[in-house]
Amino acid sequence: MNKHERTDQELVQAVLAGELETFAELVERYERLVFSFLLTRLNDLQEVEDIVQETFVKAFRHLASFDCERRFAAWLLTIARNLLIDSRRKAGRSVASTNLVNEVMLTDSAREAGSQPSEIVVRRERFRSIVVMIQELPEELRTPFLMRVINELPYQEIAEILDVPLQTVKNRIFKARGILREKRENYEKMS
Amino acid sequence: MKRCPENDKILLFCEHELSEVERAQFELHIQTCSECREEVKQISSDDSLLREGVEEAFSRHRVTSRIMQQIRSEKIEPLPANNQRGWRYFWLTAFALLTVFAVASLYMPAAVKYHGRATGVMIQALTDNSTLQGAHLAADQTFDLAAFEPAALDGCFLFTVTADQTSVFKISGSTGIRRSEGLLEFFDTTATFELISGARLTIIVNGKRQQLERKTVFSTTAAAIDDLQPDAVSLAGLDRPLTASTTAEADAIITSDEADTASSADQAELASITTGLSAEAGTGSDSLIDQTPGSGKNPFADEPLDLNGN
């Protein structure tokens, strides 16, 4: 954060003071976090989009109730988690599927344009296996792990967002990495 | 396959959790250890692949403009502050009060509930010299109050009173007894009462309500009711074996009207019963009371009572 960048609390106060467009800055800042939080929990990316949108609209609507002593990201994830539970209850789903793998790895990805077809296949298979293994992690390990790897958040920030001690965050991330490593070794032995 | 001894440091290295010295040492190590080098490369590669895949999905599915468009088009405005928090505090306060109340109630003595509406009263003589209606009873001899109500007792007796619960208490002394509005009423009483077991009981003693409780013994005298004459009980003809039984009428709880009548004319009623006893005995009947079984037949009264010579 550079010195001209406003804090979450300042942005919230600005929105409440009438600067409606300032809310876009909060969306920009945390949309990726909410998106990745929902990514391995939902059936398809369209549903992820809908809940991300609903999360921010709901946050905007209840912005005056936001406790500025809390982290804005933690509050957003609480809203997202509640919407996710509602969504699953309505749809009668309890587990995420791996359909997102097909959506994530686009066939016409610019990044893969210059690659050999065999490389593309291996890469997609590897990505698919990683996603499946992550989805098998317990949520208490999966969430800090994804925050760490995808959002590249420092431990301290993850601890504040999840409201757990710093050491707990470290332990959970190490445990997640250990499980993934073991799964990968088993996967490689089988294939 | 045997792992490299430095293998445990791989995750710490990838998570930047090694000290500077340890990190420098491990960097030197992976230059010579292909196993650890490959492992580090694999973890780093997996992290990058995951990050890129998610980033790619995010770039195609981000909804910033949709969010802002919805807020603008629907003219959504933030709700007033503290709306939600107020309810939260309300429920927290309510929960706290309920908890305090629940905990406090655990330490407060329960409201004292006396029962006294007696549906069955069995009386057992405890000593040989105890008398019922002036006639001697054998020790342990048991009878139903309903068969002799109002009864005149003298001696030591054990009462088993059945209401919604059962109470057992002991009386030593002399008393008249009947039921009044479902409660046991002791009149002309000079006796000691002691609850032996069971629920607390409300009784009437010489016109006053008393709570007969566990571990409490109280004595009372009939001195206050000095306008009543001592009972003159005639037990002529009781020198032959008698059989006691109950009747439906005798088993039934007396109604309040009956109780009122009884309380106003207990002396006369007692006299009429004793007269009846004398008359029946005098005619040579083997029954003290009508033996016709009734619907409220008391199982305790099945055994004939041998009142002779006791």
Coordinates of C-alpha atoms in Angstrom, one line a residue:
Chain A
M1 CA 0.0 0.0 0.0
N2 CA 1.6 3.3 -1.0
K3 CA 1.3 6.3 1.2
H4 CA -1.5 7.9 -1.0
E5 CA -3.6 4.7 -0.9
R6 CA -6.5 5.1 1.5
T7 CA -7.2 2.5 4.1
D8 CA -10.3 0.3 4.0
Q9 CA -11.8 2.3 6.9
E10 CA -11.2 5.6 5.0
L11 CA -12.8 4.2 1.9
V12 CA -15.8 3.0 3.9
Q13 CA -16.2 6.4 5.5
A14 CA -16.0 8.1 2.1
V15 CA -18.7 5.8 0.7
L16 CA -20.9 6.5 3.7
A17 CA -20.3 10.2 3.2
G18 CA -21.8 10.0 -0.2
E19 CA -18.8 9.1 -2.5
L20 CA -20.6 6.1 -4.1
E21 CA -18.0 5.5 -6.7
T22 CA -15.4 5.0 -4.1
F23 CA -16.9 1.6 -3.4
A24 CA -15.4 0.4 -6.7
E25 CA -12.0 0.8 -5.0
L26 CA -13.0 -1.6 -2.3
V27 CA -14.3 -4.0 -4.9
E28 CA -11.1 -3.8 -6.8
R29 CA -9.1 -4.5 -3.7
Y30 CA -11.0 -7.6 -2.5
E31 CA -12.8 -9.1 -5.5
R32 CA -10.0 -11.5 -6.1
L33 CA -9.9 -12.6 -2.5
V34 CA -13.7 -13.3 -2.5
F35 CA -13.5 -15.0 -5.9
S36 CA -10.7 -17.4 -4.9
F37 CA -12.5 -18.1 -1.6
L38 CA -15.5 -19.2 -3.5
L39 CA -13.7 -20.9 -6.4
T40 CA -13.0 -24.3 -4.9
R41 CA -16.4 -24.4 -3.1
L42 CA -18.8 -24.0 -6.0
N43 CA -20.0 -26.0 -8.9
D44 CA -19.4 -23.5 -11.7
L45 CA -17.9 -20.1 -12.2
Q46 CA -21.2 -18.5 -13.2
E47 CA -22.3 -19.3 -9.7
V48 CA -19.1 -17.9 -8.3
E49 CA -19.7 -14.6 -10.2
D50 CA -23.2 -14.4 -8.8
I51 CA -22.2 -14.8 -5.2
V52 CA -19.2 -12.4 -5.6
Q53 CA -21.6 -9.8 -6.9
E54 CA -24.2 -10.5 -4.2
T55 CA -21.5 -10.3 -1.5
F56 CA -20.4 -6.8 -2.5
V57 CA -23.9 -5.5 -3.0
K58 CA -24.9 -6.8 0.4
A59 CA -21.8 -5.3 1.9
F60 CA -22.6 -1.9 0.3
R61 CA -26.2 -2.1 1.6
H62 CA -25.0 -2.8 5.2
L63 CA -21.9 -0.7 5.0
A64 CA -23.0 1.6 7.9
S65 CA -23.1 -1.5 10.1
F66 CA -19.5 -2.4 9.4
D67 CA -17.4 -2.3 12.5
C68 CA -14.4 -0.3 11.5
E69 CA -12.3 -2.1 14.1
R70 CA -12.7 -5.3 12.1
R71 CA -10.9 -6.1 8.9
F72 CA -13.0 -5.3 5.9
A73 CA -11.8 -8.5 4.2
A74 CA -12.9 -10.6 7.1
W75 CA -16.3 -9.0 7.0
L76 CA -16.6 -9.7 3.3
L77 CA -15.7 -13.3 3.7
T78 CA -18.3 -13.7 6.4
I79 CA -20.9 -12.4 4.0
A80 CA -19.7 -14.6 1.2
R81 CA -19.7 -17.7 3.5
N82 CA -23.3 -17.0 4.6
L83 CA -24.4 -16.5 1.0
L84 CA -22.6 -19.7 0.0
I85 CA -24.5 -21.6 2.7
D86 CA -27.8 -20.2 1.5
S87 CA -27.0 -21.1 -2.0
R88 CA -26.1 -24.6 -1.2
R89 CA -29.2 -25.0 1.0
K90 CA -31.4 -23.8 -1.9
A91 CA -29.7 -25.9 -4.5
G92 CA -29.4 -28.9 -2.2
R93 CA -25.7 -29.2 -2.9
S94 CA -23.1 -30.0 -0.3
V95 CA -19.9 -30.6 -2.3
A96 CA -18.2 -28.7 -5.0
S97 CA -17.4 -30.4 -8.2
T98 CA -14.3 -30.2 -10.3
N99 CA -16.1 -28.6 -13.3
L100 CA -14.2 -25.4 -12.7
V101 CA -11.0 -27.1 -14.1
N102 CA -12.6 -27.2 -17.6
E103 CA -13.6 -23.5 -17.3
V104 CA -10.3 -22.3 -15.9
M105 CA -8.0 -23.8 -18.5
L106 CA -9.2 -22.2 -21.7
T107 CA -8.4 -23.9 -24.9
D108 CA -7.7 -20.6 -26.6
S109 CA -5.6 -19.2 -23.8
A110 CA -3.1 -16.8 -25.1
R111 CA -0.5 -18.2 -22.6
E112 CA -0.8 -21.6 -24.2
A113 CA -0.9 -20.3 -27.8
G114 CA 2.8 -21.0 -28.4
S115 CA 2.9 -24.3 -26.5
Q116 CA 3.0 -27.8 -27.9
P117 CA -0.3 -29.7 -27.7
S118 CA 1.4 -32.4 -25.5
E119 CA 2.6 -29.7 -23.1
I120 CA -0.9 -28.2 -22.9
V121 CA -2.4 -31.6 -22.1
V122 CA 0.2 -32.3 -19.3
R123 CA -0.2 -28.8 -17.9
R124 CA -4.0 -29.1 -17.8
E125 CA -3.8 -32.6 -16.2
R126 CA -1.5 -31.2 -13.6
F127 CA -3.8 -28.3 -12.9
R128 CA -6.8 -30.6 -12.6
S129 CA -5.0 -32.8 -10.1
I130 CA -3.9 -29.8 -8.0
V131 CA -7.5 -28.4 -7.9
V132 CA -8.9 -31.9 -6.9
M133 CA -6.3 -32.3 -4.2
I134 CA -7.0 -28.8 -2.8
Q135 CA -10.8 -29.5 -2.8
E136 CA -10.1 -32.5 -0.7
L137 CA -8.4 -30.4 2.0
P138 CA -10.5 -29.6 5.1
E139 CA -11.8 -26.0 4.9
E140 CA -9.8 -24.8 7.9
L141 CA -6.6 -25.7 5.9
R142 CA -7.8 -24.9 2.5
T143 CA -8.8 -21.3 3.2
P144 CA -5.5 -20.0 4.6
F145 CA -3.6 -22.0 2.0
L146 CA -5.4 -20.4 -0.9
M147 CA -5.0 -17.0 0.7
R148 CA -1.3 -17.6 0.9
V149 CA -0.8 -19.1 -2.6
I150 CA -3.4 -17.3 -4.7
N151 CA -3.7 -13.9 -3.0
E152 CA -0.1 -14.0 -1.7
L153 CA -1.1 -12.6 1.6
P154 CA 1.3 -12.4 4.5
Y155 CA 0.6 -14.7 7.5
Q156 CA -0.3 -11.8 9.7
E157 CA -3.0 -10.6 7.4
I158 CA -4.4 -14.0 7.0
A159 CA -4.5 -14.4 10.8
E160 CA -6.4 -11.1 11.1
I161 CA -8.8 -11.9 8.3
L162 CA -9.6 -15.4 9.7
D163 CA -9.4 -14.1 13.3
V164 CA -7.0 -16.9 14.4
P165 CA -3.6 -16.7 16.0
L166 CA -0.6 -16.2 13.8
Q167 CA 1.0 -19.5 14.7
T168 CA -2.3 -21.3 13.9
V169 CA -2.2 -19.9 10.4
K170 CA 1.4 -21.0 9.9
N171 CA 0.6 -24.5 11.2
R172 CA -2.4 -24.8 9.0
I173 CA -0.6 -23.7 5.9
F174 CA 2.3 -26.1 6.6
K175 CA -0.2 -28.9 7.3
A176 CA -2.0 -28.2 4.0
R177 CA 1.3 -28.2 2.1
G178 CA 2.3 -31.5 3.8
I179 CA -0.9 -33.2 2.8
L180 CA -0.7 -31.9 -0.8
R181 CA 2.9 -33.1 -1.0
E182 CA 1.9 -36.5 0.2
K183 CA -1.1 -36.6 -2.2
R184 CA 1.1 -35.6 -5.1
E185 CA 3.6 -38.3 -4.4
N186 CA 0.8 -40.9 -4.3
Y187 CA -0.6 -39.5 -7.5
E188 CA 2.8 -39.7 -9.2
K189 CA 3.3 -43.3 -8.0
M190 CA -0.1 -44.3 -9.4
S191 CA 0.5 -42.5 -12.8
Chain B
M1 CA 13.1 -44.6 -1.1
K2 CA 15.2 -42.9 1.6
R3 CA 14.6 -39.2 1.8
C4 CA 17.4 -36.6 2.0
P5 CA 17.9 -35.5 5.7
E6 CA 17.4 -31.9 4.6
N7 CA 14.0 -32.7 3.1
D8 CA 12.2 -31.4 6.2
K9 CA 13.4 -27.9 5.4
I10 CA 11.9 -27.8 1.9
L11 CA 8.5 -26.5 3.1
L12 CA 10.1 -23.9 5.4
F13 CA 12.3 -22.8 2.6
C14 CA 9.3 -22.4 0.2
E15 CA 7.4 -20.5 2.9
H16 CA 10.4 -18.2 3.6
E17 CA 10.4 -19.4 7.2
L18 CA 14.1 -20.2 7.5
S19 CA 16.5 -17.8 9.1
E20 CA 18.9 -16.1 6.8
V21 CA 21.7 -18.4 7.8
E22 CA 19.5 -21.5 7.4
R23 CA 18.3 -20.2 4.1
A24 CA 21.8 -19.7 2.8
Q25 CA 22.8 -23.1 3.9
F26 CA 19.8 -24.7 2.2
E27 CA 20.4 -22.8 -1.0
L28 CA 23.9 -24.3 -1.0
H29 CA 22.4 -27.7 -0.3
I30 CA 20.0 -27.7 -3.2
Q31 CA 22.8 -26.9 -5.6
T32 CA 24.2 -30.4 -4.9
C33 CA 21.0 -32.3 -3.9
S34 CA 18.9 -33.0 -7.0
E35 CA 16.1 -34.6 -4.9
C36 CA 15.5 -31.4 -2.8
R37 CA 16.1 -29.2 -5.8
E38 CA 13.3 -31.0 -7.7
E39 CA 11.0 -30.9 -4.8
V40 CA 11.4 -27.1 -4.4
K41 CA 10.9 -26.7 -8.1
Q42 CA 7.8 -28.8 -8.0
I43 CA 6.2 -26.9 -5.1
S44 CA 7.0 -23.6 -6.8
S45 CA 5.7 -24.8 -10.1
D46 CA 2.4 -26.0 -8.5
D47 CA 1.9 -22.8 -6.7
S48 CA 2.5 -20.8 -9.9
L49 CA 0.2 -23.1 -11.9
L50 CA -2.6 -22.7 -9.4
R51 CA -2.1 -18.9 -9.2
E52 CA -2.1 -18.6 -13.0
G53 CA -5.2 -20.8 -13.4
V54 CA -7.2 -18.9 -10.9
E55 CA -6.0 -15.5 -12.2
E56 CA -7.1 -16.6 -15.7
A57 CA -10.5 -17.5 -14.4
F58 CA -10.7 -14.3 -12.4
S59 CA -9.9 -12.2 -15.4
R60 CA -12.7 -13.7 -17.3
H61 CA -15.2 -13.7 -14.5
R62 CA -14.6 -10.5 -12.5
V63 CA -17.8 -8.6 -11.9
T64 CA -16.6 -5.2 -10.7
S65 CA -18.6 -3.3 -13.3
R66 CA -21.7 -5.4 -12.7
I67 CA -21.6 -4.7 -9.0
M68 CA -21.3 -1.0 -9.5
Q69 CA -23.9 -1.0 -12.2
Q70 CA -26.3 -2.8 -9.9
I71 CA -25.6 -0.3 -7.1
R72 CA -26.2 2.7 -9.4
S73 CA -29.2 1.3 -11.3
E74 CA -31.1 0.1 -8.3
K75 CA -30.1 3.2 -6.4
I76 CA -29.1 1.1 -3.4
E77 CA -28.2 3.1 -0.4
P78 CA -26.5 1.9 2.8
L79 CA -29.0 1.1 5.5
P80 CA -28.8 3.2 8.7
A81 CA -26.0 2.3 11.1
N82 CA -26.4 0.0 14.1
N83 CA -29.5 -1.6 12.7
Q84 CA -27.9 -5.0 12.7
R85 CA -25.7 -4.3 15.7
G86 CA -28.7 -3.2 17.8
W87 CA -30.4 -6.5 17.3
R88 CA -27.1 -8.3 18.0
Y89 CA -26.9 -6.4 21.3
F90 CA -30.5 -7.1 22.0
W91 CA -30.1 -10.8 21.6
L92 CA -26.8 -10.9 23.4
T93 CA -28.5 -9.1 26.4
A94 CA -31.5 -11.4 26.3
F95 CA -29.2 -14.4 26.2
A96 CA -27.1 -13.1 29.1
L97 CA -30.2 -12.4 31.2
L98 CA -31.6 -15.8 30.5
T99 CA -28.3 -17.4 31.4
V100 CA -28.0 -15.5 34.6
F101 CA -31.6 -16.5 35.5
A102 CA -31.0 -20.2 34.6
V103 CA -27.8 -20.3 36.7
A104 CA -29.4 -18.5 39.6
S105 CA -32.4 -20.9 39.5
L106 CA -30.0 -23.8 40.0
Y107 CA -28.9 -22.4 43.3
M108 CA -32.3 -21.2 44.6
P109 CA -34.3 -23.7 46.6
A110 CA -37.3 -25.0 44.7
A111 CA -40.6 -23.5 45.6
V112 CA -42.0 -25.6 48.4
K113 CA -45.0 -27.6 47.3
Y114 CA -47.1 -29.2 49.9
H115 CA -49.5 -31.8 48.8
G116 CA -52.3 -32.9 51.0
R117 CA -55.3 -34.0 49.0
A118 CA -55.3 -37.5 50.3
T119 CA -56.9 -40.2 48.1
G120 CA -55.9 -43.1 50.3
V121 CA -55.0 -43.2 54.0
M122 CA -53.8 -46.5 55.6
I123 CA -53.2 -46.5 59.3
Q124 CA -51.1 -49.1 61.1
A125 CA -51.0 -49.5 64.8
L126 CA -47.4 -49.6 66.1
T127 CA -48.0 -50.8 69.6
D128 CA -50.3 -53.3 71.3
N129 CA -52.1 -50.8 73.4
S130 CA -53.2 -48.6 70.5
T131 CA -56.9 -48.2 70.1
L132 CA -59.3 -47.5 67.2
Q133 CA -62.7 -46.2 68.2
G134 CA -61.8 -47.3 71.7
A135 CA -61.1 -50.9 70.7
H136 CA -57.6 -52.3 71.1
L137 CA -55.6 -53.1 68.0
A138 CA -52.7 -55.6 67.6
A139 CA -49.3 -54.2 66.8
D140 CA -48.9 -53.9 63.0
Q141 CA -52.6 -54.1 62.5
T142 CA -53.5 -52.1 59.5
F143 CA -56.8 -50.5 58.5
D144 CA -58.2 -48.0 56.0
L145 CA -59.3 -44.7 57.3
A146 CA -62.2 -44.7 54.9
A147 CA -63.7 -47.7 56.7
F148 CA -63.8 -45.9 60.1
E149 CA -63.9 -42.2 59.2
P150 CA -64.1 -40.2 61.4
A151 CA -61.8 -42.4 63.5
A152 CA -60.8 -41.9 67.1
L153 CA -57.2 -43.0 67.7
D154 CA -55.2 -43.4 70.8
G155 CA -51.7 -44.8 70.9
C156 CA -48.9 -44.9 68.3
F157 CA -49.8 -45.1 64.6
L158 CA -48.1 -45.0 61.3
F159 CA -50.0 -43.2 58.5
T160 CA -49.4 -43.9 54.9
V161 CA -51.1 -41.2 52.9
T162 CA -51.4 -41.5 49.2
A163 CA -52.1 -38.4 47.1
D164 CA -50.1 -37.5 43.9
Q165 CA -47.2 -38.7 46.1
T166 CA -46.9 -40.8 49.2
S167 CA -46.1 -39.6 52.7
V168 CA -45.5 -41.7 55.7
F169 CA -45.8 -40.1 59.2
K170 CA -46.1 -41.2 62.8
I171 CA -48.5 -40.1 65.4
S172 CA -48.2 -40.7 69.1
G173 CA -51.1 -39.6 71.3
S174 CA -54.8 -39.3 70.9
T175 CA -56.8 -37.8 68.1
G176 CA -59.8 -37.8 66.0
I177 CA -59.3 -38.0 62.3
R178 CA -61.3 -37.4 59.2
R179 CA -60.8 -35.8 55.7
S180 CA -61.8 -32.2 55.1
E181 CA -61.7 -30.9 51.6
G182 CA -59.3 -33.6 50.7
L183 CA -56.9 -32.7 53.6
L184 CA -56.4 -34.9 56.6
E185 CA -58.0 -33.1 59.6
F186 CA -57.0 -34.1 63.1
F187 CA -59.3 -32.9 65.8
D188 CA -59.3 -33.1 69.6
T189 CA -55.6 -33.8 69.1
T190 CA -53.0 -34.3 71.8
A191 CA -50.3 -35.9 69.9
T192 CA -46.8 -35.7 68.4
F193 CA -46.4 -35.8 64.6
E194 CA -43.3 -36.9 62.7
L195 CA -42.9 -37.2 59.0
I196 CA -40.9 -40.4 58.4
S197 CA -40.6 -40.4 54.6
G198 CA -42.1 -39.2 51.4
A199 CA -43.5 -35.8 50.4
R200 CA -44.3 -33.0 52.7
L201 CA -47.9 -32.9 53.6
T202 CA -50.5 -30.3 54.6
I203 CA -52.7 -31.4 57.4
I204 CA -55.2 -29.6 59.7
V205 CA -54.6 -30.0 63.4
N206 CA -57.1 -28.7 65.9
G207 CA -58.4 -26.3 63.2
K208 CA -55.0 -25.0 62.1
R209 CA -53.2 -25.9 58.9
Q210 CA -49.8 -27.4 59.5
Q211 CA -47.0 -28.3 57.2
L212 CA -45.7 -31.7 58.1
E213 CA -42.1 -31.8 56.9
R214 CA -39.2 -34.1 57.0
K215 CA -37.2 -34.1 60.2
T216 CA -39.7 -31.9 61.9
V217 CA -41.6 -33.1 65.0
F218 CA -44.3 -31.1 66.5
S219 CA -46.7 -31.7 69.3
T220 CA -50.1 -30.3 69.8
T221 CA -52.7 -30.4 72.6
A222 CA -56.4 -30.3 72.5
A223 CA -56.5 -27.8 75.3
A224 CA -57.5 -25.0 73.0
I225 CA -60.6 -26.8 72.1
D226 CA -61.9 -27.2 75.6
D227 CA -65.5 -26.9 74.6
L228 CA -65.6 -30.4 73.2
Q229 CA -66.5 -33.2 75.4
P230 CA -64.4 -36.4 75.4
D231 CA -65.7 -39.1 73.2
A232 CA -68.0 -41.6 74.8
V233 CA -67.4 -44.6 72.7
S234 CA -69.5 -47.7 73.3
L235 CA -67.9 -50.9 72.0
A236 CA -70.4 -53.4 73.3
G237 CA -70.3 -56.6 71.4
L238 CA -66.8 -56.3 70.2
D239 CA -65.7 -59.4 72.1
R240 CA -66.2 -61.6 69.0
P241 CA -64.1 -61.7 65.8
L242 CA -65.0 -59.0 63.4
T243 CA -64.2 -58.6 59.8
A244 CA -63.5 -55.1 58.4
S245 CA -64.0 -54.2 54.8
T246 CA -64.4 -51.1 52.8
T247 CA -67.3 -49.8 50.7
A248 CA -67.4 -47.5 47.8
E249 CA -68.8 -44.8 49.9
A250 CA -66.2 -45.3 52.5
D251 CA -63.4 -45.2 50.0
A252 CA -64.5 -42.1 48.3
I253 CA -62.9 -38.9 49.3
I254 CA -65.4 -36.9 51.1
T255 CA -66.6 -33.8 49.4
S256 CA -66.2 -30.4 50.8
D257 CA -69.8 -30.3 51.8
E258 CA -69.4 -33.6 53.6
A259 CA -66.3 -32.3 55.2
D260 CA -68.1 -29.2 56.4
T261 CA -70.8 -31.3 57.8
A262 CA -68.3 -33.5 59.4
S263 CA -66.4 -30.6 61.0
S264 CA -69.5 -29.0 62.4
A265 CA -70.9 -32.2 63.8
D266 CA -68.0 -34.5 64.3
Q267 CA -69.0 -35.4 67.8
A268 CA -72.5 -36.5 66.8
E269 CA -71.2 -38.4 63.8
L270 CA -68.7 -40.3 65.9
A271 CA -71.4 -41.1 68.3
S272 CA -73.7 -42.4 65.5
I273 CA -70.9 -44.6 64.1
T274 CA -70.1 -46.1 67.5
T275 CA -73.8 -46.7 68.0
G276 CA -73.9 -48.4 64.6
L277 CA -71.0 -50.5 65.6
S278 CA -72.7 -51.5 68.8
A279 CA -75.9 -52.2 67.0
E280 CA -74.3 -54.4 64.3
A281 CA -72.3 -56.3 66.8
G282 CA -75.3 -56.7 69.0
T283 CA -77.3 -58.3 66.2
G284 CA -74.6 -61.0 65.8
S285 CA -73.3 -59.8 62.5
D286 CA -69.8 -60.9 61.6
S287 CA -69.2 -57.6 59.8
L288 CA -68.3 -54.4 61.4
I289 CA -69.1 -52.6 58.2
D290 CA -71.0 -53.6 55.0
Q291 CA -68.8 -56.2 53.2
T292 CA -70.2 -55.4 49.7
P293 CA -67.2 -54.8 47.5
G294 CA -67.2 -51.4 45.9
S295 CA -65.3 -49.9 43.0
G296 CA -62.9 -48.2 45.4
K297 CA -62.1 -51.4 47.2
N298 CA -58.9 -51.0 49.2
P299 CA -56.5 -53.9 48.6
F300 CA -55.1 -53.4 52.1
A301 CA -58.5 -54.3 53.6
D302 CA -58.8 -57.8 52.1
E303 CA -57.5 -59.5 55.2
P304 CA -60.1 -59.8 58.0
L305 CA -59.3 -57.7 60.9
D306 CA -59.3 -59.6 64.1
L307 CA -60.2 -57.0 66.7
N308 CA -61.0 -59.5 69.4
G309 CA -58.7 -59.7 72.3
N310 CA -56.1 -57.3 71.0

